[in-house]
mmCIF file of C-alpha atoms in Angstrom:
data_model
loop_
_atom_site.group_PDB
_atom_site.id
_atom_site.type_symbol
_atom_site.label_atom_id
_atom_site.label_comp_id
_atom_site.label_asym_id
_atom_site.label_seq_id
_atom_site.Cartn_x
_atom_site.Cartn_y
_atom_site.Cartn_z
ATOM 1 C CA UNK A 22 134.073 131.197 40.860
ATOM 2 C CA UNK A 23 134.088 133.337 44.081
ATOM 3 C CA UNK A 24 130.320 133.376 43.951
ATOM 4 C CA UNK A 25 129.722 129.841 43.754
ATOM 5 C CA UNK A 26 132.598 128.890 46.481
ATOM 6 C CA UNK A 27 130.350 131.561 48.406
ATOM 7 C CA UNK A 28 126.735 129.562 47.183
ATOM 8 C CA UNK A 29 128.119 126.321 48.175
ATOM 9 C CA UNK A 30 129.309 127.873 51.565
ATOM 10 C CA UNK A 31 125.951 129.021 52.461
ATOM 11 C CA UNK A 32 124.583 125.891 51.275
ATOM 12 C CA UNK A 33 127.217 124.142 53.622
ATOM 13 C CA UNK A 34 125.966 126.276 56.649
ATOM 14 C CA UNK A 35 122.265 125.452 55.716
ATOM 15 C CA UNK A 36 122.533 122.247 55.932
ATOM 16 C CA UNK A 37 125.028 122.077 59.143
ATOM 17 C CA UNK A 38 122.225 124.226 61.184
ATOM 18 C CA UNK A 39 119.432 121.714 59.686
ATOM 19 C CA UNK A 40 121.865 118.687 60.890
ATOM 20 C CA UNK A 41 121.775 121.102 64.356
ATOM 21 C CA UNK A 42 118.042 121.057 64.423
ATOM 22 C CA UNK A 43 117.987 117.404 63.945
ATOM 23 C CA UNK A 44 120.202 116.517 66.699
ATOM 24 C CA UNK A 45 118.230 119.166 69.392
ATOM 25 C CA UNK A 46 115.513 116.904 67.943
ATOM 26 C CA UNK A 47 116.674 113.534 68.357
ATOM 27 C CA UNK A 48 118.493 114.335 71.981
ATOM 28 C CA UNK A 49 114.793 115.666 72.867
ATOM 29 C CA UNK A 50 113.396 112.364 71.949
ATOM 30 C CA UNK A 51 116.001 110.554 73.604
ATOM 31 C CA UNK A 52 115.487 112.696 76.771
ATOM 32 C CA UNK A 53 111.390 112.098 76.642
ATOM 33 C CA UNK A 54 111.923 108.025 75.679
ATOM 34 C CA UNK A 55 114.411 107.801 78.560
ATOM 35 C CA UNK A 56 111.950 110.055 80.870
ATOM 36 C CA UNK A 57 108.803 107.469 79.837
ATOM 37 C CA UNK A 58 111.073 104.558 80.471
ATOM 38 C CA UNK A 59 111.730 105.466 83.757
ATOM 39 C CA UNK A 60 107.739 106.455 84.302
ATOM 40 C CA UNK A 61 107.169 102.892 83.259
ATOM 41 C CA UNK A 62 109.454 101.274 85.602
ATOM 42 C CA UNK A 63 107.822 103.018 88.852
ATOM 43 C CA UNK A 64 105.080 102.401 87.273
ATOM 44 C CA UNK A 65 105.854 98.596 87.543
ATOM 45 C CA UNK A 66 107.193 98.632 91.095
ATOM 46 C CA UNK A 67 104.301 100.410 92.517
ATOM 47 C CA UNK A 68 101.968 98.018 90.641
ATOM 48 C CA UNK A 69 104.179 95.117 92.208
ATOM 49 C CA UNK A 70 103.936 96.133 95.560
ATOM 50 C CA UNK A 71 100.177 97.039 95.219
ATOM 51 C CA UNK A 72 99.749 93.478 94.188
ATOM 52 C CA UNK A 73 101.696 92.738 97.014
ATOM 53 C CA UNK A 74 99.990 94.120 99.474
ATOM 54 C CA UNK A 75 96.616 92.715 98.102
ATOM 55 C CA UNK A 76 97.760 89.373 98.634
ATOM 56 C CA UNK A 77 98.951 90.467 102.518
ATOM 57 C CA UNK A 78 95.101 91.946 102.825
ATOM 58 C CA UNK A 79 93.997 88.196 101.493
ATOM 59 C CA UNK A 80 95.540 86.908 103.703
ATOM 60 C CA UNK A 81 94.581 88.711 106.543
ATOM 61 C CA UNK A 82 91.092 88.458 105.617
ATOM 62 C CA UNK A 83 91.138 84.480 105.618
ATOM 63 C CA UNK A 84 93.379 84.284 108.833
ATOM 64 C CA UNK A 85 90.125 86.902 110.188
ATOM 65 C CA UNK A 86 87.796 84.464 109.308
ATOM 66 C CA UNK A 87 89.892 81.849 110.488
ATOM 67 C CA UNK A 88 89.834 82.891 113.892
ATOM 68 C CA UNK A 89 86.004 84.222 113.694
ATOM 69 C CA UNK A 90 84.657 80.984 113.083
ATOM 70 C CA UNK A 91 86.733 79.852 116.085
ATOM 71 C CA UNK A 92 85.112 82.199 118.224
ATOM 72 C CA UNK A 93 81.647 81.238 116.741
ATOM 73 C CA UNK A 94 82.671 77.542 117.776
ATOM 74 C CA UNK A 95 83.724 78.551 121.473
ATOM 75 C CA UNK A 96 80.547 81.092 121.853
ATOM 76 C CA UNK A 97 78.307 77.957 120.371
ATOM 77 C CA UNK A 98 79.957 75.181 123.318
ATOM 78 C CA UNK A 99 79.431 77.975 125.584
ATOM 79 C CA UNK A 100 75.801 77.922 124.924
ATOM 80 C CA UNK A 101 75.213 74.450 124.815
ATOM 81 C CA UNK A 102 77.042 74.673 128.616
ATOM 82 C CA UNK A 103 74.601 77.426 129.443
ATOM 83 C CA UNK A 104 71.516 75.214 128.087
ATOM 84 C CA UNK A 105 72.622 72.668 129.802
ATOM 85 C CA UNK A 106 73.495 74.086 133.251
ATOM 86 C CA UNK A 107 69.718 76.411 132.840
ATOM 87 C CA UNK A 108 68.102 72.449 132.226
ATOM 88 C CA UNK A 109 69.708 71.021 135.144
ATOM 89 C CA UNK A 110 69.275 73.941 137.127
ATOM 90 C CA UNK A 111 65.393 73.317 136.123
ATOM 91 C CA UNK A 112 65.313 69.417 137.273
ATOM 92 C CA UNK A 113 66.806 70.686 140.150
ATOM 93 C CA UNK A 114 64.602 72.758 141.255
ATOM 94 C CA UNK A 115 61.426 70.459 139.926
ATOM 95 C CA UNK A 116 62.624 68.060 142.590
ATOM 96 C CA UNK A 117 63.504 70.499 145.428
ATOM 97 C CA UNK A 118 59.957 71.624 144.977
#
């Protein structure tokens, strides 16, 4: 009897330190699930504010060209004024001659 109260006993403890193992195991997975959760959620934000900021370079980039093609308008009526003035300057000086 004392032998198989002691056989069941170690049986007991066998399976208690495999139940032990299994736990260390499971916390681990829980530990490495929550760690790749939280990986994925920066992971997220930065991709949010990367998209972000694309969209503030877009727009940049079309106000640029905004304003550039201004410019090209402004240095274009400035050269029609120059053409002009250089032609009139020309009569003018066709008929002081």
């Amino acid at each position: 009897m004392q032998s198989k109260t002691k056989e069941t006993m170690d049986r007991i403890k066998n399976i208690s330190s495999i139940m032990d193992e299994a736990n260390h195991s499971v916390n681990s997975i829980v530990a490495a699930v929550e760690e790749q959760s939280a990986s994925t959620k920066e992971i997220s934000t930065n991709m949010n504010q990367a998209a972000e900021g694309v969209t503030d370079v877009n727009s940049n980039i079309a106000r640029t060209a905004q304003a550039a093609e201004k410019v090209s308008d402004k240095v274009r009526m400035v050269d029609e004024s120059t053409q002009s003035i250089l032609s009139d300057s020309d009569t003018l000086n066709q008929r002081a001659d």
